[in-house]
PDB file of C-alpha atoms and ligand atoms in Angstrom:
ATOM      1  CA  MET A   1       9.673  -1.433 -11.508  1.00  0.00           C
ATOM      2  CA  LEU A   2       6.825  -3.941 -11.380  1.00  0.00           C
ATOM      3  CA  GLU A   3       5.606  -6.323 -14.090  1.00  0.00           C
ATOM      4  CA  LEU A   4       2.629  -8.599 -13.569  1.00  0.00           C
ATOM      5  CA  LYS A   5       2.086 -10.957 -16.523  1.00  0.00           C
ATOM      6  CA  ASN A   6      -1.047 -12.977 -16.945  1.00  0.00           C
ATOM      7  CA  ILE A   7      -1.632 -13.529 -13.161  1.00  0.00           C
ATOM      8  CA  CYS A   8      -4.289 -16.077 -12.288  1.00  0.00           C
ATOM      9  CA  LYS A   9      -5.385 -16.912  -8.841  1.00  0.00           C
ATOM     10  CA  THR A  10      -8.364 -19.056  -7.899  1.00  0.00           C
ATOM     11  CA  PHE A  11      -9.108 -19.700  -4.237  1.00  0.00           C
ATOM     12  CA  ASN A  12     -10.458 -23.073  -3.146  1.00  0.00           C
ATOM     13  CA  PRO A  13     -10.101 -24.500  -6.665  1.00  0.00           C
ATOM     14  CA  GLY A  14     -12.248 -27.563  -7.504  1.00  0.00           C
ATOM     15  CA  THR A  15     -14.623 -26.794  -4.708  1.00  0.00           C
ATOM     16  CA  ILE A  16     -18.092 -25.334  -4.527  1.00  0.00           C
ATOM     17  CA  ASN A  17     -16.295 -22.292  -2.977  1.00  0.00           C
ATOM     18  CA  ALA A  18     -13.955 -21.844  -5.987  1.00  0.00           C
ATOM     19  CA  LYS A  19     -13.432 -18.194  -6.582  1.00  0.00           C
ATOM     20  CA  THR A  20     -11.295 -16.678  -9.362  1.00  0.00           C
ATOM     21  CA  ALA A  21      -9.973 -13.640  -7.847  1.00  0.00           C
ATOM     22  CA  LEU A  22      -7.258 -12.660 -10.533  1.00  0.00           C
ATOM     23  CA  ASN A  23      -8.095 -13.582 -14.119  1.00  0.00           C
ATOM     24  CA  GLU A  24      -5.122 -13.024 -16.517  1.00  0.00           C
ATOM     25  CA  LEU A  25      -4.070  -9.811 -14.757  1.00  0.00           C
ATOM     26  CA  ASN A  26      -1.512  -7.617 -16.550  1.00  0.00           C
ATOM     27  CA  LEU A  27       0.005  -4.572 -15.112  1.00  0.00           C
ATOM     28  CA  THR A  28       3.417  -2.709 -15.607  1.00  0.00           C
ATOM     29  CA  LEU A  29       4.686   0.162 -13.503  1.00  0.00           C
ATOM     30  CA  ALA A  30       7.376   2.379 -14.413  1.00  0.00           C
ATOM     31  CA  ASP A  31       9.900   3.666 -11.881  1.00  0.00           C
ATOM     32  CA  GLY A  32       8.206   6.391  -9.814  1.00  0.00           C
ATOM     33  CA  ASP A  33       4.619   5.626 -10.841  1.00  0.00           C
ATOM     34  CA  PHE A  34       2.145   6.540  -8.328  1.00  0.00           C
ATOM     35  CA  VAL A  35      -0.987   4.468  -9.166  1.00  0.00           C
ATOM     36  CA  THR A  36      -4.321   4.704  -7.521  1.00  0.00           C
ATOM     37  CA  VAL A  37      -6.420   1.626  -7.630  1.00  0.00           C
ATOM     38  CA  ILE A  38     -10.330   1.501  -7.601  1.00  0.00           C
ATOM     39  CA  GLY A  39     -12.937  -1.088  -8.173  1.00  0.00           C
ATOM     40  CA  GLY A  40     -15.943  -2.678  -6.543  1.00  0.00           C
ATOM     41  CA  ASN A  41     -15.953  -5.055  -3.660  1.00  0.00           C
ATOM     42  CA  GLY A  42     -14.397  -8.333  -4.648  1.00  0.00           C
ATOM     43  CA  ALA A  43     -12.713  -6.948  -7.808  1.00  0.00           C
ATOM     44  CA  GLY A  44      -9.457  -8.448  -6.702  1.00  0.00           C
ATOM     45  CA  LYS A  45      -7.635  -5.340  -5.603  1.00  0.00           C
ATOM     46  CA  SER A  46      -6.264  -6.664  -2.254  1.00  0.00           C
ATOM     47  CA  THR A  47      -5.631 -10.020  -3.837  1.00  0.00           C
ATOM     48  CA  MET A  48      -3.326  -8.265  -6.369  1.00  0.00           C
ATOM     49  CA  LEU A  49      -1.423  -6.632  -3.635  1.00  0.00           C
ATOM     50  CA  ASN A  50      -1.229  -9.939  -1.669  1.00  0.00           C
ATOM     51  CA  ALA A  51       0.015 -11.636  -4.882  1.00  0.00           C
ATOM     52  CA  ILE A  52       2.742  -9.097  -5.307  1.00  0.00           C
ATOM     53  CA  ALA A  53       3.807  -9.511  -1.629  1.00  0.00           C
ATOM     54  CA  GLY A  54       3.744 -13.278  -1.866  1.00  0.00           C
ATOM     55  CA  VAL A  55       1.102 -13.944   0.677  1.00  0.00           C
ATOM     56  CA  PHE A  56       0.217 -16.951  -1.378  1.00  0.00           C
ATOM     57  CA  PRO A  57       1.592 -18.409  -4.565  1.00  0.00           C
ATOM     58  CA  VAL A  58      -0.202 -17.563  -7.899  1.00  0.00           C
ATOM     59  CA  ASP A  59      -1.559 -20.258 -10.163  1.00  0.00           C
ATOM     60  CA  GLU A  60      -0.160 -18.819 -13.271  1.00  0.00           C
ATOM     61  CA  GLY A  61       1.888 -15.821 -14.575  1.00  0.00           C
ATOM     62  CA  SER A  62       4.907 -14.067 -13.439  1.00  0.00           C
ATOM     63  CA  ILE A  63       5.739 -11.182 -11.061  1.00  0.00           C
ATOM     64  CA  VAL A  64       8.974  -9.152 -11.669  1.00  0.00           C
ATOM     65  CA  ILE A  65       9.955  -6.501  -9.214  1.00  0.00           C
ATOM     66  CA  ASP A  66      12.747  -4.178 -10.315  1.00  0.00           C
ATOM     67  CA  GLY A  67      14.068  -6.745 -12.808  1.00  0.00           C
ATOM     68  CA  GLN A  68      14.027  -9.523 -10.311  1.00  0.00           C
ATOM     69  CA  ASN A  69      11.666 -12.442 -10.909  1.00  0.00           C
ATOM     70  CA  VAL A  70       9.982 -12.895  -7.534  1.00  0.00           C
ATOM     71  CA  THR A  71       7.138 -15.307  -8.568  1.00  0.00           C
ATOM     72  CA  ARG A  72       8.682 -18.213  -6.586  1.00  0.00           C
ATOM     73  CA  LEU A  73      10.067 -16.177  -3.732  1.00  0.00           C
ATOM     74  CA  SER A  74       8.567 -16.395  -0.275  1.00  0.00           C
ATOM     75  CA  GLU A  75       6.619 -13.585   1.203  1.00  0.00           C
ATOM     76  CA  HIS A  76       9.590 -13.196   3.767  1.00  0.00           C
ATOM     77  CA  ARG A  77      12.248 -12.934   0.981  1.00  0.00           C
ATOM     78  CA  ARG A  78      10.006 -10.322  -0.942  1.00  0.00           C
ATOM     79  CA  ALA A  79       9.537  -8.194   2.269  1.00  0.00           C
ATOM     80  CA  ALA A  80      12.839  -6.491   1.774  1.00  0.00           C
ATOM     81  CA  LEU A  81      11.642  -5.078  -1.635  1.00  0.00           C
ATOM     82  CA  LEU A  82       8.249  -3.854  -0.295  1.00  0.00           C
ATOM     83  CA  GLY A  83       6.584  -1.466   2.062  1.00  0.00           C
ATOM     84  CA  ARG A  84       3.041  -2.155   3.017  1.00  0.00           C
ATOM     85  CA  VAL A  85       0.300  -0.335   4.919  1.00  0.00           C
ATOM     86  CA  PHE A  86      -3.047  -1.932   5.510  1.00  0.00           C
ATOM     87  CA  GLN A  87      -6.578  -0.675   6.356  1.00  0.00           C
ATOM     88  CA  ASP A  88      -6.158  -1.828  10.071  1.00  0.00           C
ATOM     89  CA  PRO A  89      -3.988   0.691  12.046  1.00  0.00           C
ATOM     90  CA  MET A  90      -3.304  -2.228  14.478  1.00  0.00           C
ATOM     91  CA  MET A  91      -1.464  -4.275  11.785  1.00  0.00           C
ATOM     92  CA  GLY A  92       1.657  -2.390  10.882  1.00  0.00           C
ATOM     93  CA  THR A  93       3.260  -1.661  14.219  1.00  0.00           C
ATOM     94  CA  ALA A  94       4.107  -3.571  17.472  1.00  0.00           C
ATOM     95  CA  PRO A  95       1.771  -2.043  20.157  1.00  0.00           C
ATOM     96  CA  THR A  96       3.811  -3.205  23.194  1.00  0.00           C
ATOM     97  CA  MET A  97       6.926  -1.727  21.938  1.00  0.00           C
ATOM     98  CA  MET A  98       8.007   1.873  21.995  1.00  0.00           C
ATOM     99  CA  ILE A  99       7.900   4.299  18.943  1.00  0.00           C
ATOM    100  CA  GLU A 100      11.686   4.251  18.754  1.00  0.00           C
ATOM    101  CA  GLU A 101      11.861   0.383  18.921  1.00  0.00           C
ATOM    102  CA  ASN A 102       9.306   0.126  16.147  1.00  0.00           C
ATOM    103  CA  LEU A 103      11.362   2.409  13.969  1.00  0.00           C
ATOM    104  CA  ALA A 104      14.596   0.689  14.828  1.00  0.00           C
ATOM    105  CA  LEU A 105      13.117  -2.690  13.797  1.00  0.00           C
ATOM    106  CA  ALA A 106      11.895  -1.255  10.512  1.00  0.00           C
ATOM    107  CA  ALA A 107      15.467   0.227  10.075  1.00  0.00           C
ATOM    108  CA  ARG A 108      17.007  -3.130  10.771  1.00  0.00           C
ATOM    109  CA  ARG A 109      14.858  -5.160   8.561  1.00  0.00           C
ATOM    110  CA  GLY A 110      16.962  -7.701   6.692  1.00  0.00           C
ATOM    111  CA  GLN A 111      19.981  -7.184   8.904  1.00  0.00           C
ATOM    112  CA  LYS A 112      21.374  -9.485  11.568  1.00  0.00           C
ATOM    113  CA  ARG A 113      21.649  -6.874  14.106  1.00  0.00           C
ATOM    114  CA  GLY A 114      18.582  -6.746  16.188  1.00  0.00           C
ATOM    115  CA  LEU A 115      17.508  -4.601  19.093  1.00  0.00           C
ATOM    116  CA  LYS A 116      19.748  -6.532  21.556  1.00  0.00           C
ATOM    117  CA  TRP A 117      22.488  -3.783  21.631  1.00  0.00           C
ATOM    118  CA  GLY A 118      20.029  -0.940  21.967  1.00  0.00           C
ATOM    119  CA  ILE A 119      19.373   2.134  20.009  1.00  0.00           C
ATOM    120  CA  THR A 120      22.390   4.646  19.563  1.00  0.00           C
ATOM    121  CA  PRO A 121      21.999   8.396  20.322  1.00  0.00           C
ATOM    122  CA  LEU A 122      22.609   8.980  16.608  1.00  0.00           C
ATOM    123  CA  GLU A 123      19.719   6.731  15.556  1.00  0.00           C
ATOM    124  CA  ARG A 124      17.505   8.344  18.121  1.00  0.00           C
ATOM    125  CA  ALA A 125      18.304  11.819  16.730  1.00  0.00           C
ATOM    126  CA  ASP A 126      17.457  10.414  13.219  1.00  0.00           C
ATOM    127  CA  TYR A 127      14.122   8.950  14.423  1.00  0.00           C
ATOM    128  CA  ARG A 128      13.225  12.288  16.116  1.00  0.00           C
ATOM    129  CA  GLU A 129      13.915  14.195  12.836  1.00  0.00           C
ATOM    130  CA  LEU A 130      11.885  11.718  10.808  1.00  0.00           C
ATOM    131  CA  LEU A 131       8.953  11.926  13.279  1.00  0.00           C
ATOM    132  CA  ARG A 132       9.094  15.724  13.221  1.00  0.00           C
ATOM    133  CA  THR A 133       8.209  15.666   9.441  1.00  0.00           C
ATOM    134  CA  LEU A 134       4.866  14.046  10.414  1.00  0.00           C
ATOM    135  CA  ASP A 135       3.993  17.169  12.431  1.00  0.00           C
ATOM    136  CA  LEU A 136       1.956  15.132  14.958  1.00  0.00           C
ATOM    137  CA  GLY A 137       4.182  15.763  18.004  1.00  0.00           C
ATOM    138  CA  LEU A 138       5.526  12.212  18.000  1.00  0.00           C
ATOM    139  CA  GLU A 139       9.094  13.494  18.051  1.00  0.00           C
ATOM    140  CA  ASP A 140       8.736  14.088  21.733  1.00  0.00           C
ATOM    141  CA  ARG A 141       7.239  10.667  22.499  1.00  0.00           C
ATOM    142  CA  LEU A 142      10.076   8.289  21.335  1.00  0.00           C
ATOM    143  CA  THR A 143       9.717   6.052  24.395  1.00  0.00           C
ATOM    144  CA  SER A 144       5.817   5.944  24.259  1.00  0.00           C
ATOM    145  CA  LYS A 145       4.283   2.601  23.649  1.00  0.00           C
ATOM    146  CA  VAL A 146       2.702   2.492  20.175  1.00  0.00           C
ATOM    147  CA  GLY A 147      -0.395   0.924  21.553  1.00  0.00           C
ATOM    148  CA  LEU A 148      -1.189   4.228  23.101  1.00  0.00           C
ATOM    149  CA  LEU A 149      -1.285   6.131  19.850  1.00  0.00           C
ATOM    150  CA  SER A 150      -4.458   7.038  17.879  1.00  0.00           C
ATOM    151  CA  GLY A 151      -5.290   5.136  14.733  1.00  0.00           C
ATOM    152  CA  GLY A 152      -4.063   8.120  12.564  1.00  0.00           C
ATOM    153  CA  GLN A 153      -0.830   8.382  14.455  1.00  0.00           C
ATOM    154  CA  ARG A 154      -0.245   4.699  14.119  1.00  0.00           C
ATOM    155  CA  GLN A 155      -0.939   4.781  10.289  1.00  0.00           C
ATOM    156  CA  ALA A 156       1.403   7.781  10.002  1.00  0.00           C
ATOM    157  CA  LEU A 157       4.158   5.792  11.893  1.00  0.00           C
ATOM    158  CA  THR A 158       3.466   2.642   9.767  1.00  0.00           C
ATOM    159  CA  LEU A 159       3.954   4.798   6.597  1.00  0.00           C
ATOM    160  CA  LEU A 160       7.306   6.110   7.858  1.00  0.00           C
ATOM    161  CA  MET A 161       8.508   2.584   8.741  1.00  0.00           C
ATOM    162  CA  ALA A 162       7.330   1.265   5.341  1.00  0.00           C
ATOM    163  CA  ALA A 163       9.397   4.016   3.491  1.00  0.00           C
ATOM    164  CA  LEU A 164      12.449   3.839   5.813  1.00  0.00           C
ATOM    165  CA  LYS A 165      14.326   1.233   3.846  1.00  0.00           C
ATOM    166  CA  GLN A 166      13.585   2.725   0.427  1.00  0.00           C
ATOM    167  CA  PRO A 167      11.298  -0.146  -0.902  1.00  0.00           C
ATOM    168  CA  LYS A 168      11.157  -0.861  -4.514  1.00  0.00           C
ATOM    169  CA  LEU A 169       7.376  -0.777  -4.186  1.00  0.00           C
ATOM    170  CA  LEU A 170       4.901   0.743  -1.578  1.00  0.00           C
ATOM    171  CA  LEU A 171       1.588  -1.031  -1.299  1.00  0.00           C
ATOM    172  CA  LEU A 172      -1.255   0.845   0.387  1.00  0.00           C
ATOM    173  CA  ASP A 173      -4.479  -1.037   0.797  1.00  0.00           C
ATOM    174  CA  GLU A 174      -7.264   1.444   1.823  1.00  0.00           C
ATOM    175  CA  HIS A 175      -4.879   2.727   4.603  1.00  0.00           C
ATOM    176  CA  THR A 176      -6.984   5.740   5.471  1.00  0.00           C
ATOM    177  CA  ALA A 177     -10.370   3.903   5.322  1.00  0.00           C
ATOM    178  CA  ALA A 178     -10.649   3.283   9.084  1.00  0.00           C
ATOM    179  CA  LEU A 179      -9.775   6.934  10.085  1.00  0.00           C
ATOM    180  CA  ASP A 180     -12.003   9.810  10.663  1.00  0.00           C
ATOM    181  CA  PRO A 181     -12.335  12.133   7.608  1.00  0.00           C
ATOM    182  CA  LYS A 182      -9.941  14.816   9.056  1.00  0.00           C
ATOM    183  CA  THR A 183      -7.356  12.271  10.039  1.00  0.00           C
ATOM    184  CA  ALA A 184      -7.730  10.333   6.827  1.00  0.00           C
ATOM    185  CA  ALA A 185      -6.977  13.573   4.885  1.00  0.00           C
ATOM    186  CA  LYS A 186      -3.882  14.238   6.938  1.00  0.00           C
ATOM    187  CA  VAL A 187      -2.580  10.728   6.546  1.00  0.00           C
ATOM    188  CA  LEU A 188      -3.193  10.939   2.771  1.00  0.00           C
ATOM    189  CA  GLU A 189      -1.301  14.165   2.651  1.00  0.00           C
ATOM    190  CA  LEU A 190       1.601  12.568   4.552  1.00  0.00           C
ATOM    191  CA  SER A 191       1.407   9.620   2.077  1.00  0.00           C
ATOM    192  CA  GLU A 192       1.779  11.966  -0.761  1.00  0.00           C
ATOM    193  CA  GLN A 193       4.703  13.695   0.918  1.00  0.00           C
ATOM    194  CA  ILE A 194       6.564  10.448   1.741  1.00  0.00           C
ATOM    195  CA  VAL A 195       5.975   9.030  -1.768  1.00  0.00           C
ATOM    196  CA  GLN A 196       7.292  12.196  -3.417  1.00  0.00           C
ATOM    197  CA  GLU A 197      10.238  12.727  -1.172  1.00  0.00           C
ATOM    198  CA  ASN A 198      11.401   9.230  -1.542  1.00  0.00           C
ATOM    199  CA  HIS A 199      10.496   8.883  -5.168  1.00  0.00           C
ATOM    200  CA  LEU A 200       8.470   5.619  -4.358  1.00  0.00           C
ATOM    201  CA  THR A 201       6.701   3.552  -6.937  1.00  0.00           C
ATOM    202  CA  THR A 202       3.352   3.143  -5.298  1.00  0.00           C
ATOM    203  CA  LEU A 203       0.089   1.242  -5.659  1.00  0.00           C
ATOM    204  CA  MET A 204      -2.724   2.832  -3.479  1.00  0.00           C
ATOM    205  CA  ILE A 205      -6.145   1.114  -3.306  1.00  0.00           C
ATOM    206  CA  THR A 206      -8.964   3.405  -2.269  1.00  0.00           C
ATOM    207  CA  HIS A 207     -12.787   3.498  -2.316  1.00  0.00           C
ATOM    208  CA  ASN A 208     -12.757   7.200  -2.427  1.00  0.00           C
ATOM    209  CA  MET A 209     -12.945   8.295  -6.134  1.00  0.00           C
ATOM    210  CA  LYS A 210     -12.003  11.919  -5.280  1.00  0.00           C
ATOM    211  CA  ASP A 211      -8.768  10.662  -3.651  1.00  0.00           C
ATOM    212  CA  ALA A 212      -8.146   8.273  -6.550  1.00  0.00           C
ATOM    213  CA  ILE A 213      -8.307  11.308  -8.891  1.00  0.00           C
ATOM    214  CA  ALA A 214      -6.495  13.827  -6.800  1.00  0.00           C
ATOM    215  CA  HIS A 215      -3.418  11.575  -6.110  1.00  0.00           C
ATOM    216  CA  GLY A 216      -0.933   9.805  -8.283  1.00  0.00           C
ATOM    217  CA  ASN A 217      -0.010  10.084 -11.903  1.00  0.00           C
ATOM    218  CA  ARG A 218      -2.082   7.154 -13.003  1.00  0.00           C
ATOM    219  CA  LEU A 219      -5.425   5.505 -12.139  1.00  0.00           C
ATOM    220  CA  ILE A 220      -6.546   1.875 -12.832  1.00  0.00           C
ATOM    221  CA  MET A 221      -9.778   0.356 -12.249  1.00  0.00           C
ATOM    222  CA  MET A 222     -10.208  -3.330 -11.586  1.00  0.00           C
ATOM    223  CA  ASP A 223     -13.194  -5.633 -12.229  1.00  0.00           C
ATOM    224  CA  ALA A 224     -13.407  -9.358 -11.989  1.00  0.00           C
ATOM    225  CA  GLY A 225      -9.728  -9.825 -11.376  1.00  0.00           C
ATOM    226  CA  ARG A 226      -8.284  -7.680 -14.136  1.00  0.00           C
ATOM    227  CA  VAL A 227      -7.490  -4.116 -15.039  1.00  0.00           C
ATOM    228  CA  VAL A 228     -10.380  -2.707 -17.012  1.00  0.00           C
ATOM    229  CA  VAL A 229      -9.349   1.085 -17.107  1.00  0.00           C
ATOM    230  CA  ASP A 230      -5.791   2.539 -17.113  1.00  0.00           C
ATOM    231  CA  ILE A 231      -5.621   6.238 -17.338  1.00  0.00           C
ATOM    232  CA  ALA A 232      -2.496   8.400 -16.909  1.00  0.00           C
ATOM    233  CA  GLY A 233      -0.943  11.890 -17.183  1.00  0.00           C
ATOM    234  CA  GLU A 234      -2.977  14.895 -18.505  1.00  0.00           C
ATOM    235  CA  GLU A 235      -5.924  12.581 -19.194  1.00  0.00           C
ATOM    236  CA  LYS A 236      -6.063  11.613 -15.528  1.00  0.00           C
ATOM    237  CA  LYS A 237      -5.848  15.141 -14.394  1.00  0.00           C
ATOM    238  CA  LYS A 238      -9.016  15.959 -16.350  1.00  0.00           C
ATOM    239  CA  LEU A 239     -11.054  13.097 -14.729  1.00  0.00           C
ATOM    240  CA  THR A 240     -14.141  13.699 -12.708  1.00  0.00           C
ATOM    241  CA  VAL A 241     -16.178  11.402 -10.453  1.00  0.00           C
ATOM    242  CA  PRO A 242     -18.971  11.083 -13.054  1.00  0.00           C
ATOM    243  CA  ASP A 243     -16.500  10.211 -15.685  1.00  0.00           C
ATOM    244  CA  LEU A 244     -15.190   7.330 -13.488  1.00  0.00           C
ATOM    245  CA  LEU A 245     -18.696   6.114 -12.835  1.00  0.00           C
ATOM    246  CA  ALA A 246     -19.414   6.096 -16.583  1.00  0.00           C
ATOM    247  CA  LEU A 247     -16.167   4.251 -17.270  1.00  0.00           C
ATOM    248  CA  PHE A 248     -16.886   1.731 -14.650  1.00  0.00           C
ATOM    249  CA  SER A 249     -20.438   1.021 -16.090  1.00  0.00           C
ATOM    250  CA  ARG A 250     -18.895   0.571 -19.495  1.00  0.00           C
ATOM    251  CA  ALA A 251     -15.935  -1.567 -18.379  1.00  0.00           C
ATOM    252  CA  SER A 252     -17.842  -3.969 -16.216  1.00  0.00           C
ATOM    253  CA  GLY A 253     -21.026  -3.977 -18.315  1.00  0.00           C
ATOM    254  CA  SER A 254     -22.967  -3.057 -15.298  1.00  0.00           C
ATOM    255  CA  SER A 255     -25.498  -0.283 -14.639  1.00  0.00           C
ATOM    256  CA  GLU A 256     -24.959  -0.527 -10.959  1.00  0.00           C
ATOM    257  CA  ALA A 257     -21.840   1.316 -10.729  1.00  0.00           C
ATOM    258  CA  ASN A 258     -23.034   3.573  -7.996  1.00  0.00           C
ATOM    259  CA  ASP A 259     -23.769   0.538  -5.719  1.00  0.00           C
ATOM    260  CA  LYS A 260     -20.597  -1.298  -6.522  1.00  0.00           C
ATOM    261  CA  LEU A 261     -18.103   1.501  -6.284  1.00  0.00           C
ATOM    262  CA  LEU A 262     -19.108   2.705  -2.801  1.00  0.00           C
ATOM    263  CA  LEU A 263     -18.937   6.422  -3.204  1.00  0.00           C
ATOM    264  CA  SER A 264     -17.678   8.734  -0.546  1.00  0.00           C
TER     265      SER A 264
HETATM  266  N1  ATP B 301      -8.062 -16.049   1.118  1.00  0.00           N
HETATM  267  C1  ATP B 301      -9.107 -16.097   0.401  1.00  0.00           C
HETATM  268  N2  ATP B 301      -9.731 -17.253   0.456  1.00  0.00           N
HETATM  269  C2  ATP B 301     -10.867 -17.342  -0.404  1.00  0.00           C
HETATM  270  N3  ATP B 301     -11.395 -16.292  -1.291  1.00  0.00           N
HETATM  271  C3  ATP B 301     -10.674 -15.129  -1.165  1.00  0.00           C
HETATM  272  C4  ATP B 301      -9.536 -15.021  -0.366  1.00  0.00           C
HETATM  273  N4  ATP B 301      -9.128 -13.688  -0.560  1.00  0.00           N
HETATM  274  C5  ATP B 301      -9.928 -13.046  -1.416  1.00  0.00           C
HETATM  275  N5  ATP B 301     -10.879 -13.954  -1.780  1.00  0.00           N
HETATM  276  C6  ATP B 301     -11.973 -13.744  -2.763  1.00  0.00           C
HETATM  277  O1  ATP B 301     -11.484 -13.189  -3.848  1.00  0.00           O
HETATM  278  C7  ATP B 301     -12.203 -12.138  -4.351  1.00  0.00           C
HETATM  279  C8  ATP B 301     -11.498 -10.835  -4.501  1.00  0.00           C
HETATM  280  O2  ATP B 301     -11.226 -10.344  -3.261  1.00  0.00           O
HETATM  281  P1  ATP B 301     -10.365  -9.108  -2.844  1.00  0.00           P
HETATM  282  O3  ATP B 301     -10.215  -9.034  -1.391  1.00  0.00           O
HETATM  283  O4  ATP B 301      -9.162  -9.077  -3.693  1.00  0.00           O
HETATM  284  O5  ATP B 301     -11.366  -7.907  -3.355  1.00  0.00           O
HETATM  285  P2  ATP B 301     -11.069  -6.311  -3.118  1.00  0.00           P
HETATM  286  O6  ATP B 301     -11.177  -5.813  -4.519  1.00  0.00           O
HETATM  287  O7  ATP B 301      -9.955  -5.977  -2.429  1.00  0.00           O
HETATM  288  O8  ATP B 301     -12.439  -5.924  -2.468  1.00  0.00           O
HETATM  289  P3  ATP B 301     -12.792  -4.911  -1.212  1.00  0.00           P
HETATM  290  O9  ATP B 301     -12.975  -3.598  -1.996  1.00  0.00           O
HETATM  291  O10 ATP B 301     -13.978  -5.366  -0.671  1.00  0.00           O
HETATM  292  O11 ATP B 301     -11.610  -4.897  -0.368  1.00  0.00           O
HETATM  293  C9  ATP B 301     -13.475 -12.057  -3.483  1.00  0.00           C
HETATM  294  O12 ATP B 301     -14.489 -12.724  -4.086  1.00  0.00           O
HETATM  295  C10 ATP B 301     -12.994 -12.647  -2.277  1.00  0.00           C
HETATM  296  O13 ATP B 301     -14.006 -13.235  -1.571  1.00  0.00           O
HETATM  297 MG1   MG B 302      -9.593  -5.148  -0.452  1.00  0.00          MG
END
């Protein structure tokens, strides 16, 4: 479903601020893979997701999504293939628009028909059912402005919207990091539910190693712009947090794993 081949990306090349964020990065995901991504600050995790989404062109390498080479495709053109949820709950939704308008926009992504003709009763009933699956009471607030929702409610809605058009890939970048622990757990549980129900191929960045172990069928660790650990299946199920710390120290040649991997 995804193939990253020898991806290199250096920001501000040739200047004193030059920073190689991705360094011959290789990663292949099978259809339905749910991969958790961990690594220290600056390891290149967000840059990898941004490269996949086409936020900037990469310097070298190729990106193939579901058999389509998208390396030179604009961010806009790739958007139809992807669902994204960011750390900031303010980013994924339009705050001055109603819940149902946000859903309708997500549903009409890539279509000519905008919101001009309004939302049909059938669509409205669909959205109500979808929102009911979140179990947050949002099904009774279709016409509430999204800006009035809590951070957790917004992230849950953003997840729904990201999954609505059956994206080839779902990209989650620390999407629960800004939420209180209880809400974070709830949103994570919803993520799991949405990924499973829609059979979505998913990359989920987290700084929480317990979450990285508990979710997904595969775990990768990044360091210095490449994948340094890749564990799947039964082996992943047996992982513990101390195992991960030891792996990180070995892979990055650093004894400061505890500092760099921000435990929670
Ligand atoms: N737009 C940019 N311009 C310049 N440098 C950048 C840019 N984006 C990222 N970088 C640099 O690239 C490196 C990798 O950053 P990235 O955001 O991918 O790290 P990360 O693994 O997501 O870290 P964190 O866990 O802190 O979110 C860092 O050194 C960062 O400063
Ligand atoms: Mg990041």
